[in-house]
Coordinates of C-alpha atoms (C1' of nucleotides) in Angstrom, one line a residue:
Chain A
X1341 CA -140.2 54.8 168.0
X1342 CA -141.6 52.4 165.3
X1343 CA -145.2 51.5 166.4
X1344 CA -145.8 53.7 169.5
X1345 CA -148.7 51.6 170.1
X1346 CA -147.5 48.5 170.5
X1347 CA -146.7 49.2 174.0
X1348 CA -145.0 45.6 175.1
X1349 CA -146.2 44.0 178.2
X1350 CA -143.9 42.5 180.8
X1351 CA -145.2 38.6 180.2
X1352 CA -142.5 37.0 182.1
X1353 CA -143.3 38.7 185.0
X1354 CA -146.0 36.5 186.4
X1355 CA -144.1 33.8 187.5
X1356 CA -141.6 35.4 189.6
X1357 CA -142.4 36.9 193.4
X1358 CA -139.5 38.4 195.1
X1359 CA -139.2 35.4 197.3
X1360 CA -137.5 37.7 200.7
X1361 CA -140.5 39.6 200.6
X1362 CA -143.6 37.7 199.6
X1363 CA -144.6 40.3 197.2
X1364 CA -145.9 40.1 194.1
X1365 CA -143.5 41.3 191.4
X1366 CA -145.8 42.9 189.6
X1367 CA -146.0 45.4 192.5
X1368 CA -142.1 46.1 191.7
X1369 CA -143.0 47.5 187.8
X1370 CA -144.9 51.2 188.6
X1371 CA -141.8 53.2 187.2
X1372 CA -142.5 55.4 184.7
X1373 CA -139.6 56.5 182.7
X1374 CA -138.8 59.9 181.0
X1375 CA -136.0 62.0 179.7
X1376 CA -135.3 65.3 179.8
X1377 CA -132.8 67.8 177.5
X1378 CA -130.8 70.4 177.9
X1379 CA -130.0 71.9 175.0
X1380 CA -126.8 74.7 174.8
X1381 CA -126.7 77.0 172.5
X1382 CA -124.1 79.8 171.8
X1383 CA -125.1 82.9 169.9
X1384 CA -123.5 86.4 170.5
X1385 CA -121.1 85.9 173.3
X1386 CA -123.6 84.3 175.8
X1387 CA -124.5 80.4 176.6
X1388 CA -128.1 80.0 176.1
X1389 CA -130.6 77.1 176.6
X1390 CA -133.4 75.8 174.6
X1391 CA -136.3 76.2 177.0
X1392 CA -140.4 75.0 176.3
X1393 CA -143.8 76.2 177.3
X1394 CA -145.4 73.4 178.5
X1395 CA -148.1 72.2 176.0
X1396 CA -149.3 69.7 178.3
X1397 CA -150.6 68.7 181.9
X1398 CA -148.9 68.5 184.1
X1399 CA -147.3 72.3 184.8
X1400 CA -149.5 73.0 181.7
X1401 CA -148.2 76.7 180.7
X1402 CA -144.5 76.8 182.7
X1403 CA -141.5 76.6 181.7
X1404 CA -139.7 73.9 181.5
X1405 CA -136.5 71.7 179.4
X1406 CA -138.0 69.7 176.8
X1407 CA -138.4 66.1 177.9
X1408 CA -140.9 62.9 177.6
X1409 CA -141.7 59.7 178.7
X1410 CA -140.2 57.2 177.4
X1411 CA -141.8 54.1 175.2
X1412 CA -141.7 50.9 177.7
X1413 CA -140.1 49.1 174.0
X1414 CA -137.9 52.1 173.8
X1415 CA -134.4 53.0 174.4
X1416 CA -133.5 55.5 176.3
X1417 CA -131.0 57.4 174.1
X1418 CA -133.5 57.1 171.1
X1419 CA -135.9 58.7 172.9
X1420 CA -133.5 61.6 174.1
X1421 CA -132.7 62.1 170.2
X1422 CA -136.5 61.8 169.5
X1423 CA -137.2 64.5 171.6
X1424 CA -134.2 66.6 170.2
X1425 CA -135.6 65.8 166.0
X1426 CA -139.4 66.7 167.5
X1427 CA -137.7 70.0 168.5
X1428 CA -135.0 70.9 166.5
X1429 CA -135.3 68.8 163.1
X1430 CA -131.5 67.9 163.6
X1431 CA -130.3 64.6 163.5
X1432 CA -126.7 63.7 165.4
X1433 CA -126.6 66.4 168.0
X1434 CA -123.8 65.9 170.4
X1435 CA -125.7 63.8 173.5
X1436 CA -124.4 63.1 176.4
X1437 CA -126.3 61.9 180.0
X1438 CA -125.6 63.1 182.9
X1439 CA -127.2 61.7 185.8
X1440 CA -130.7 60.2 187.2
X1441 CA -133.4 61.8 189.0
X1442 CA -135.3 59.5 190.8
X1443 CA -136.6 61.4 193.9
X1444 CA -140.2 59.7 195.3
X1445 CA -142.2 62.7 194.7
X1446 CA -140.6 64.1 191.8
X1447 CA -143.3 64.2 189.3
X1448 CA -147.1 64.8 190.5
X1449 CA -148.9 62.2 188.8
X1450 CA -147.0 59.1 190.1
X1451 CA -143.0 57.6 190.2
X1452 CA -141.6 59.0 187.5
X1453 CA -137.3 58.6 186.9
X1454 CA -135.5 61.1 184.8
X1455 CA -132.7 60.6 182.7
X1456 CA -130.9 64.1 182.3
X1457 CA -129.3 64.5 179.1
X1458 CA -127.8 67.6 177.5
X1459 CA -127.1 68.4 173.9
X1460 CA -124.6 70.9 172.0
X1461 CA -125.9 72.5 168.8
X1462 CA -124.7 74.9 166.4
X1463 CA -127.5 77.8 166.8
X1464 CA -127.0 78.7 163.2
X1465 CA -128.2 75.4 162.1
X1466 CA -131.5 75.7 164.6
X1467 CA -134.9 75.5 163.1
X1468 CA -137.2 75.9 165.9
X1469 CA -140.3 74.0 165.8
X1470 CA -143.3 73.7 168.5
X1471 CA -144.1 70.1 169.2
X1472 CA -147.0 68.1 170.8
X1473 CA -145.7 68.6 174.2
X1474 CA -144.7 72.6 173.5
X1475 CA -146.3 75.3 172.8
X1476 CA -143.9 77.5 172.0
X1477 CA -139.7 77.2 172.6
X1478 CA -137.0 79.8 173.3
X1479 CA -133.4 80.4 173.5
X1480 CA -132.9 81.4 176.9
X1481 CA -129.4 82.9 179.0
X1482 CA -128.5 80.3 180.7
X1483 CA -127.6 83.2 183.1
X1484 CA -131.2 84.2 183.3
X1485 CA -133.2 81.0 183.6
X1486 CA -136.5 81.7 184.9
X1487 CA -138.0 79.1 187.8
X1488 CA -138.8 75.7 186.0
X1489 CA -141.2 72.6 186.0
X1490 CA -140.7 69.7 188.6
X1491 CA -136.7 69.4 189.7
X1492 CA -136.0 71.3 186.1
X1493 CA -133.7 73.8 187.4
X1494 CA -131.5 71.2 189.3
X1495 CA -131.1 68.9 186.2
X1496 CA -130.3 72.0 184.2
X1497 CA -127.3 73.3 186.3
X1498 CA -126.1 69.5 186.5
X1499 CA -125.9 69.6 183.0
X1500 CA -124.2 72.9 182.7
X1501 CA -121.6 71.6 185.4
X1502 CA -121.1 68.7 183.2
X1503 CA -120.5 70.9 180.3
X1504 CA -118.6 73.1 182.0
X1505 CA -116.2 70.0 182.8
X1506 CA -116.2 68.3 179.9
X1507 CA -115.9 71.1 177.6
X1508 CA -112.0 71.3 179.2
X1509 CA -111.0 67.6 178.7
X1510 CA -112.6 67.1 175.0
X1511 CA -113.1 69.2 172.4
X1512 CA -116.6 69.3 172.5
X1513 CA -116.7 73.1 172.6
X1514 CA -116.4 73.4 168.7
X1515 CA -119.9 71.7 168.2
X1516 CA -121.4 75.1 169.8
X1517 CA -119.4 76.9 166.6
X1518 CA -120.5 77.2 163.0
X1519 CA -118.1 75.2 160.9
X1520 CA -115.6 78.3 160.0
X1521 CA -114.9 80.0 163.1
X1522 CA -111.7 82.4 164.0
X1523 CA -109.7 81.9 167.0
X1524 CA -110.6 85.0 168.8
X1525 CA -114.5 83.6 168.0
X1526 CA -113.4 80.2 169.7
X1527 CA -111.8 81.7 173.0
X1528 CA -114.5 83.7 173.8
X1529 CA -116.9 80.6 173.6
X1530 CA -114.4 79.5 176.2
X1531 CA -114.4 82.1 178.2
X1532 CA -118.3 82.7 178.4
X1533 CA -118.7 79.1 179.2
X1534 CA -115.8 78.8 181.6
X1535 CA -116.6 82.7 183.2
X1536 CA -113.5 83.4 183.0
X1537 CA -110.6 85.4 180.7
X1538 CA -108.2 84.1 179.0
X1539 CA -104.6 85.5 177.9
X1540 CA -104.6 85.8 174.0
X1541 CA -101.2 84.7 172.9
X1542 CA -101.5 81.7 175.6
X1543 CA -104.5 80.5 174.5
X1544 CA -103.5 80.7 171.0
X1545 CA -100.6 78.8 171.3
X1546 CA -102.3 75.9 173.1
X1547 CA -104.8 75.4 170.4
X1548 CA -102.7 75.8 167.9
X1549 CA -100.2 73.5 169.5
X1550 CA -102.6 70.5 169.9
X1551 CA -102.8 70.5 166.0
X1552 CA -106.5 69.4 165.4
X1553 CA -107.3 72.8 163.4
X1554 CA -106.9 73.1 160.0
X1555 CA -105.4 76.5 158.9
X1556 CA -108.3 76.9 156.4
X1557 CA -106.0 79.9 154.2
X1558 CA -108.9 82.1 154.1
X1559 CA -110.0 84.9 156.4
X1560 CA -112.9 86.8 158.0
X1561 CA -114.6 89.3 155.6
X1562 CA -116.2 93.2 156.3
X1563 CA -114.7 93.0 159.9
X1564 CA -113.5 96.7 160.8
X1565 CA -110.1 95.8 161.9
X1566 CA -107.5 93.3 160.3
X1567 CA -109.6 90.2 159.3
X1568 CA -108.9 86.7 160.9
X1569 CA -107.9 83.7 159.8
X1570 CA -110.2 80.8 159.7
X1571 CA -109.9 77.4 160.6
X1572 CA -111.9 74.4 161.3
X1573 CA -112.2 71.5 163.7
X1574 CA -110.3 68.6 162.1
X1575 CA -112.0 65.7 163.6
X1576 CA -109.9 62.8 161.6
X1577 CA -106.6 64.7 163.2
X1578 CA -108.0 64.4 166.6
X1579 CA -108.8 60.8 166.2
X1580 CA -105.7 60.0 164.9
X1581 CA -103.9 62.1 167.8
X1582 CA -106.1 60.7 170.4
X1583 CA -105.5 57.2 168.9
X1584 CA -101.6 57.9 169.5
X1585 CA -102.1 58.6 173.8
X1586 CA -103.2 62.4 173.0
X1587 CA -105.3 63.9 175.1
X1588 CA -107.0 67.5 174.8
X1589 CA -106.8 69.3 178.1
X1590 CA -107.6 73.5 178.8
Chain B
X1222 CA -137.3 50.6 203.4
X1223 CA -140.0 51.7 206.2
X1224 CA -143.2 49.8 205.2
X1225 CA -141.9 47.3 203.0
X1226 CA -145.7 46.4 202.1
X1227 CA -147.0 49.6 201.7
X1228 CA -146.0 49.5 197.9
X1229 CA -147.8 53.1 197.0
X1230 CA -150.2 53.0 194.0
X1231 CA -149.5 55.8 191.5
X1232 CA -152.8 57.4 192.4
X1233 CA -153.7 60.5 190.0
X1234 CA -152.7 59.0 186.6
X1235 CA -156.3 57.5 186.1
X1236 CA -156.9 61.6 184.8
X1237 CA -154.4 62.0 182.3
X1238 CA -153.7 60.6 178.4
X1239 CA -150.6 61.5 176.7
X1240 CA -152.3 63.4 174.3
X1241 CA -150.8 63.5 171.4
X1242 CA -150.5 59.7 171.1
X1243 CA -153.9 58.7 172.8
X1244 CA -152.4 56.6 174.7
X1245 CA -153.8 55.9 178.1
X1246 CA -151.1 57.0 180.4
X1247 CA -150.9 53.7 182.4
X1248 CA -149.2 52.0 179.9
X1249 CA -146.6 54.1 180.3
X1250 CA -145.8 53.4 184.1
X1251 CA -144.7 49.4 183.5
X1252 CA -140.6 50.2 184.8
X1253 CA -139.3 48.2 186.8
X1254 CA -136.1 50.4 188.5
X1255 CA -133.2 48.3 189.9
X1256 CA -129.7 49.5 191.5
X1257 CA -126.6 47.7 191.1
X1258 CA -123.3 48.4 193.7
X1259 CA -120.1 47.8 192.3
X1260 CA -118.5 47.4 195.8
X1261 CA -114.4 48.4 195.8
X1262 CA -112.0 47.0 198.2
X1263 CA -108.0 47.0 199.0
X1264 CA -106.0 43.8 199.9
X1265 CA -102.4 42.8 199.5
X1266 CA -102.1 45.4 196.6
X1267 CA -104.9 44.6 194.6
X1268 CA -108.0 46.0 194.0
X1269 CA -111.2 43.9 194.7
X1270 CA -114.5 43.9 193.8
X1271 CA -117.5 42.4 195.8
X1272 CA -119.3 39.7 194.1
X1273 CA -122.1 37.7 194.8
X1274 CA -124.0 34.1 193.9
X1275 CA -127.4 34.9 193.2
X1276 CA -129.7 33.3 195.3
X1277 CA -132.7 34.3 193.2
X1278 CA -134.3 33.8 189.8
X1279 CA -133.3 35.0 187.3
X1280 CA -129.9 34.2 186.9
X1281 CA -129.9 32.0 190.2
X1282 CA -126.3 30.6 190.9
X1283 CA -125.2 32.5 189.1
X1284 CA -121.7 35.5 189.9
X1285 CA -123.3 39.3 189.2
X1286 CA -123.2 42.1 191.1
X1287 CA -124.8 43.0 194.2
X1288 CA -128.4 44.7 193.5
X1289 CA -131.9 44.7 194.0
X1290 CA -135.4 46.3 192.9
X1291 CA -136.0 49.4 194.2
X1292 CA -139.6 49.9 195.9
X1293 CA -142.2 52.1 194.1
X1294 CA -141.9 54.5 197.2
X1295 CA -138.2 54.5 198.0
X1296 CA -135.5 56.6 197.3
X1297 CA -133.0 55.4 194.7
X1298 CA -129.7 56.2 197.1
X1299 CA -131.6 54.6 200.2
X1300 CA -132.4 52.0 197.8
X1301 CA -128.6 51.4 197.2
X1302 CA -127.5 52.0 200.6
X1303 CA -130.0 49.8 201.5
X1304 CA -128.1 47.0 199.7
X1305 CA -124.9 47.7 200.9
X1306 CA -126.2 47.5 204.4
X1307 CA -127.5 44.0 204.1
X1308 CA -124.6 43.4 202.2
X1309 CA -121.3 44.5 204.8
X1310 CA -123.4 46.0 208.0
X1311 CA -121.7 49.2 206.9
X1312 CA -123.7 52.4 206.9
X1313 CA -122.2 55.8 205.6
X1314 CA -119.9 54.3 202.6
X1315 CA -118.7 56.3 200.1
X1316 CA -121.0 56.1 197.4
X1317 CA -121.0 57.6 194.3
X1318 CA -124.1 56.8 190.9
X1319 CA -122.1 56.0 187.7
X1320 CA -124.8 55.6 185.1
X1321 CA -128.0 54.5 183.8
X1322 CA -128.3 50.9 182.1
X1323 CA -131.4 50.9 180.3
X1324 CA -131.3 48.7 177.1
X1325 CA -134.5 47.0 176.7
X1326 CA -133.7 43.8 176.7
X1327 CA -131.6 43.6 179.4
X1328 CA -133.6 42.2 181.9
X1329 CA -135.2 38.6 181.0
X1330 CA -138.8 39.3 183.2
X1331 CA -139.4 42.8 182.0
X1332 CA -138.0 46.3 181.2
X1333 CA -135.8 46.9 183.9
X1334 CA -133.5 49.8 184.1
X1335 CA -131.2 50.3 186.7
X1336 CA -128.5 52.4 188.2
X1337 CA -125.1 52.1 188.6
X1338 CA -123.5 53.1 191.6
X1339 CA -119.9 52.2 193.2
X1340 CA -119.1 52.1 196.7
X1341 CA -115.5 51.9 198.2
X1342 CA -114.8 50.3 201.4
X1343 CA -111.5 49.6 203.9
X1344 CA -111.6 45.8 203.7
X1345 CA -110.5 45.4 207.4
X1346 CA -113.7 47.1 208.6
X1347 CA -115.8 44.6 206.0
X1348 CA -118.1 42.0 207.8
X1349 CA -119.3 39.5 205.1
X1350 CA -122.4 38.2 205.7
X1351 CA -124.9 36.5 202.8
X1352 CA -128.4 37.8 202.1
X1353 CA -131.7 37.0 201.0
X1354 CA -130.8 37.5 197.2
X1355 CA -127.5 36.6 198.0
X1356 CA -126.4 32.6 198.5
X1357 CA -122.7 33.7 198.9
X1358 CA -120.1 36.7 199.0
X1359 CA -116.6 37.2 197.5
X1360 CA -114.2 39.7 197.0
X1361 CA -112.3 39.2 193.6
X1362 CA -109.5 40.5 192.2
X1363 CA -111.0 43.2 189.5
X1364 CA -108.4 41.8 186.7
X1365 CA -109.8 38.3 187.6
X1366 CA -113.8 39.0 187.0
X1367 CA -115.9 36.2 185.3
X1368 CA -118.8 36.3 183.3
X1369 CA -121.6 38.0 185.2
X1370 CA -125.2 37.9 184.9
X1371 CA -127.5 40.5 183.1
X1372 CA -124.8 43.4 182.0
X1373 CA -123.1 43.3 184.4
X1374 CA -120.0 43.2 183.1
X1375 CA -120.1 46.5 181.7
X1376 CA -121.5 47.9 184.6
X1377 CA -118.5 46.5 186.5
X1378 CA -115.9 48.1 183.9
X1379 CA -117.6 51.6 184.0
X1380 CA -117.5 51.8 187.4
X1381 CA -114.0 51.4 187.4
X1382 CA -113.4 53.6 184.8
X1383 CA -115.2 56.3 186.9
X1384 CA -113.1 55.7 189.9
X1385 CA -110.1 55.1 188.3
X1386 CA -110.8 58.7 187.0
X1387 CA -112.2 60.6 190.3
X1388 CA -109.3 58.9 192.4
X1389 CA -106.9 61.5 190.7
X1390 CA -108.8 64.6 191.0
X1391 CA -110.6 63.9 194.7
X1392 CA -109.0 62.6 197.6
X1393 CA -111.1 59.1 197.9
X1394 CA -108.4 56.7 197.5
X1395 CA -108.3 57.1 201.4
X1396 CA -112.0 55.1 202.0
X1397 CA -109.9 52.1 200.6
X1398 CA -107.3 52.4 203.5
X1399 CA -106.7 51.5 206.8
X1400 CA -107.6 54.7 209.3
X1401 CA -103.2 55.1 209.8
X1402 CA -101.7 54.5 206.8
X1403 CA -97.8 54.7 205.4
X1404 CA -97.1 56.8 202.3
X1405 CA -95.8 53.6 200.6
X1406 CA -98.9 52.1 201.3
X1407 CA -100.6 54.9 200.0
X1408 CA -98.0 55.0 196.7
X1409 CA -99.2 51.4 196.6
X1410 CA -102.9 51.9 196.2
X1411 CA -102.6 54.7 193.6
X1412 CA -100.1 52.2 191.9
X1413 CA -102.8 49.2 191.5
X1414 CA -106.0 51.2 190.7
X1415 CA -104.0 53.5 187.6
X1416 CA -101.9 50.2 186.7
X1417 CA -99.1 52.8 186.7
X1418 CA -95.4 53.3 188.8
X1419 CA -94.8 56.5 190.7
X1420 CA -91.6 57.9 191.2
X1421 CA -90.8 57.6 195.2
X1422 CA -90.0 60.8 196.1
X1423 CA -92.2 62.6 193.3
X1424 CA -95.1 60.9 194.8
X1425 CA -94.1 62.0 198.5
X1426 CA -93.6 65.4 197.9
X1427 CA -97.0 66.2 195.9
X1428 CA -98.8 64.2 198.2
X1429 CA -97.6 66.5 201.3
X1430 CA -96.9 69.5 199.9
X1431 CA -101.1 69.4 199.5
X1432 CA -101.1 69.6 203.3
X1433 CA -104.2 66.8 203.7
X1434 CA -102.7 64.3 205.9
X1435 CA -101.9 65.0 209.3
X1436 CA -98.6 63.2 210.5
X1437 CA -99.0 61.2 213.3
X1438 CA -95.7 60.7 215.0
X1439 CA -95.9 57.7 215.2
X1440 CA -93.9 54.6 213.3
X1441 CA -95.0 51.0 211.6
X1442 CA -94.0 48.4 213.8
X1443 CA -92.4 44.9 213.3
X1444 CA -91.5 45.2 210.2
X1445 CA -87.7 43.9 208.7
X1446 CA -86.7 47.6 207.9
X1447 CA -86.8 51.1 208.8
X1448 CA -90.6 51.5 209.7
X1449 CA -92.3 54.3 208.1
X1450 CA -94.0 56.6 209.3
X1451 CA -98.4 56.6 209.8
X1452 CA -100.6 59.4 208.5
X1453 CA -103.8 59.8 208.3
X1454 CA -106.2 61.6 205.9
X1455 CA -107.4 65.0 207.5
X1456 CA -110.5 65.7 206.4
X1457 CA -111.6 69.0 208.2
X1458 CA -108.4 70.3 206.2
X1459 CA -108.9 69.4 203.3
X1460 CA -112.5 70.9 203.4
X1461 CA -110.9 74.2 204.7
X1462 CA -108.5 73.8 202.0
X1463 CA -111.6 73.1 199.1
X1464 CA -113.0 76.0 200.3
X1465 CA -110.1 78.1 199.7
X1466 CA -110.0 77.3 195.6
X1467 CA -107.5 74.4 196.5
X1468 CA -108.1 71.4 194.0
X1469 CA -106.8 67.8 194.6
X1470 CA -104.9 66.6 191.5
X1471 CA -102.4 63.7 191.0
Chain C
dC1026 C1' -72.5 43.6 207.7
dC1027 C1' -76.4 43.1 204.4
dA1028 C1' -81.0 43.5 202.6
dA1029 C1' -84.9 46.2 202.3
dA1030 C1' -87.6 49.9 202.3
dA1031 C1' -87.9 54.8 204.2
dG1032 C1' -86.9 59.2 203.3
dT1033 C1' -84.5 63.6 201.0
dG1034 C1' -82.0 66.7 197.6
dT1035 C1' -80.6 68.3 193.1
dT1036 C1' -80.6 68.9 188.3
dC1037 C1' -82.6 69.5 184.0
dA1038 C1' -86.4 69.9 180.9
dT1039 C1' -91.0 71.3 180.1
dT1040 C1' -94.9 74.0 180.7
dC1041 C1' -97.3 78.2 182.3
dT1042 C1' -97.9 83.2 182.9
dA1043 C1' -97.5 87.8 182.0
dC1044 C1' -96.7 91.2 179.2
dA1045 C1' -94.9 93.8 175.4
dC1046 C1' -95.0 94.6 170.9
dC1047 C1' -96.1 94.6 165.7
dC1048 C1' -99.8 94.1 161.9
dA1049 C1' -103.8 94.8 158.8
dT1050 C1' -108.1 96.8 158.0
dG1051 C1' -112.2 100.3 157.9
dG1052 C1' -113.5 104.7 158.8
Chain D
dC1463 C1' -103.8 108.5 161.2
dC1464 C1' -106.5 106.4 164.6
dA1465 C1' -109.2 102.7 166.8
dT1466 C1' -109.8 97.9 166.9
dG1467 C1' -108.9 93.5 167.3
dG1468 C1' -105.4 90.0 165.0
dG1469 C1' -101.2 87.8 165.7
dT1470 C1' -96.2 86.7 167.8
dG1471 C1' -92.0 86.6 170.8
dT1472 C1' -89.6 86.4 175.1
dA1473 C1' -88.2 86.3 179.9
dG1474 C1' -89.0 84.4 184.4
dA1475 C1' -91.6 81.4 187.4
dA1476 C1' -93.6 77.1 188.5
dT1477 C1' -94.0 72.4 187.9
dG1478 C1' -92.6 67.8 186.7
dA1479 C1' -89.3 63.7 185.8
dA1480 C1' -85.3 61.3 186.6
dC1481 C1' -82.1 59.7 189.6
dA1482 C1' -78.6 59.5 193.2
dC1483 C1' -78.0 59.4 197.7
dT1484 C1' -78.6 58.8 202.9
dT1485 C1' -81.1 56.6 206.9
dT1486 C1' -83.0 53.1 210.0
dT1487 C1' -84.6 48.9 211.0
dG1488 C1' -84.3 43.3 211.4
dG1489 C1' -81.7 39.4 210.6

DNA sequence: CCAAAAGTGTTCATTCTACACCCATGG
DNA sequence: CCATGGGTGTAGAATGAACACTTTTGG
């Protein structure tokens, strides 16, 4: 947002009527707008989500995904990644939306739509911060997720479907991993958010096979057992491959 | 809509402020919310897409897609069935949202943001028939597509995108068809909407070896060669079949 | 008989799956 | 020398692509 009090009025709006009906337009332009984020995280083997105490009425005190209205001047996705800096400081996240929420009586205090939006982030990178609209904020197993504010819970295992999709068809998974990671650190990020095992050598040779590592020619340290080789998400290479007709599948 | 005039008033948000901005909370609630069908048809192996003349400011006379405001107290999917009802008499289509459009300028009287949904439809059952934002209807060939109002266009190009995608991992190409259908006809379909040749016989034998259309014994007539044989898409099975882990996938 | 599309069978290559086995390190 | 995970090879099954061939109708 640049001047969040220049709020813009509509000022075309009083010329039109929406002639089928005979009423006033203005009558049409009650929506309010807001955007709510899930935020994944992975830390120790297990999918977690970045979950709020409401600092603010309505739901004052529950839990609930961090979200806002959104600025009548401003753009949807800037407010999503407003949202995600007022929280976590980072710029860039990985966004992506997922669907709208638009039920009548969704939101107490009048017609409010959602946009659902979820967001991958490296937890190692995570400064957590209260905001004006949280109290407090918490990583959360996105196996235990307590009961949520307004349709909270729905939007959140949209967005973990989505994930859960997407993560197989683009190789999104890696922005959940610090930047050096081992293979045997990447499949079990796959296999905690797929919930389900994978055979080593397989899996292995898939990855390796779709050449967007890089072999980084250094390995784990002060492991107790034969140290692993790192490697790194090569984004340029996956460009280029996809560029050519490649396309990542698991 | 019930009571089209019965436009609710958001009644409890005279209480609350955003509080961190002091901003009264009204200003805040000055969306306008819109839907917009991409509607899908099949003819003479090509894909079509529904198009309309607007018959109202803005953009009057002009091609766009077929949508409308959505009232403060309806449902956004009702909304957009709504639509489609005026639209083709047709309840019950398939009907699936795509995304959100919600770039500020994109609507000339006011920030409007609307949702994009598709909708496929067998054009035999298709009953044109104008409507009170609509001057005139037309199906058009979707590689033939003029300039449309608002943003339309991309709107238009997404939703084909999405079903271009979903018609290969859910059986839905069969809401474009005729009820009895030939497996060359079928062959046909999925060769227009991926803009890509099957192999005869490799089609054939995926298609029925996923045991979701029941034969129908029973032939084409008049036609100046061996008449094929008509199926038809079994629903219950398939359902039993989803049920079972089975996923469609061509 | 011919043209045209329906309908089927086979071969070969590629990919997937399961599983066995060896390797390097710390304790 | 043992426990622990890292790392690789191979055999057999399943799937997919290419293509040739037979069948049935109308003209």
């Amino acid at each position: 947002m640049g001047d969040e009090n220049e709020i813009i009025a509509n000022q075309n709006k009083g010329e039109y009527y929406v002639p089928y009906y005979q009423i006033p337009i203005d009558k049409f332009f009650q929506f309010g707008l807001s955007v709510d984020c899930v935020v994944f995280g992975y830390q120790h083997g297990s999918l977690k989500v970045l979950l709020i105490k409401r600092g603010a009425e309505p739901f004052k005190g529950q839990w609930a995904l961090p979200g806002d209205l959104v600025y009548p001047n401003e753009d949807i996705e800037v407010a999503a990644r407003r949202i995600l800096y007022d929280l976590t400081a980072i710029d860039n996240l990985y966004l992506e939306q997922t669907r709208v929420y638009g039920q009548v009586d969704r939101h107490p205090i009048g017609r409010v739509i959602t946009i659902g939006y979820y967001a991958l982030i490296n937890i190692e990178n995570y400064n957590p911060k209260a905001s004006a609209w949280a109290d407090s904020v918490f990583w959360i197993d996105v196996n235990k997720v307590p009961d949520l504010a307004f349709d909270h819970n729905q939007i959140l295992s949209q967005a973990l479907k989505t994930l859960r999709y997407r993560v197989r068809q683009r190789p999104v998974g890696f922005e959940l991993l610090p930047e050096k990671f081992t293979l045997g650190h990447l499949q079990e990020l796959y296999e905690a958010l797929l919930n389900e095992p994978f055979d080593k050598a397989n899996f292995r040779k898939k990855i390796l096979s779709m050449n967007m590592l890089s072999n980084l020619k250094e390995n784990q340290k002060d492991v107790p057992h034969r140290p692993a080789r790192l490697y790194s998400f090569d984004k340029n290479r996956y460009d280029q491959l996809k560029s050519k007709g490649f396309s990542f599948e698991l």
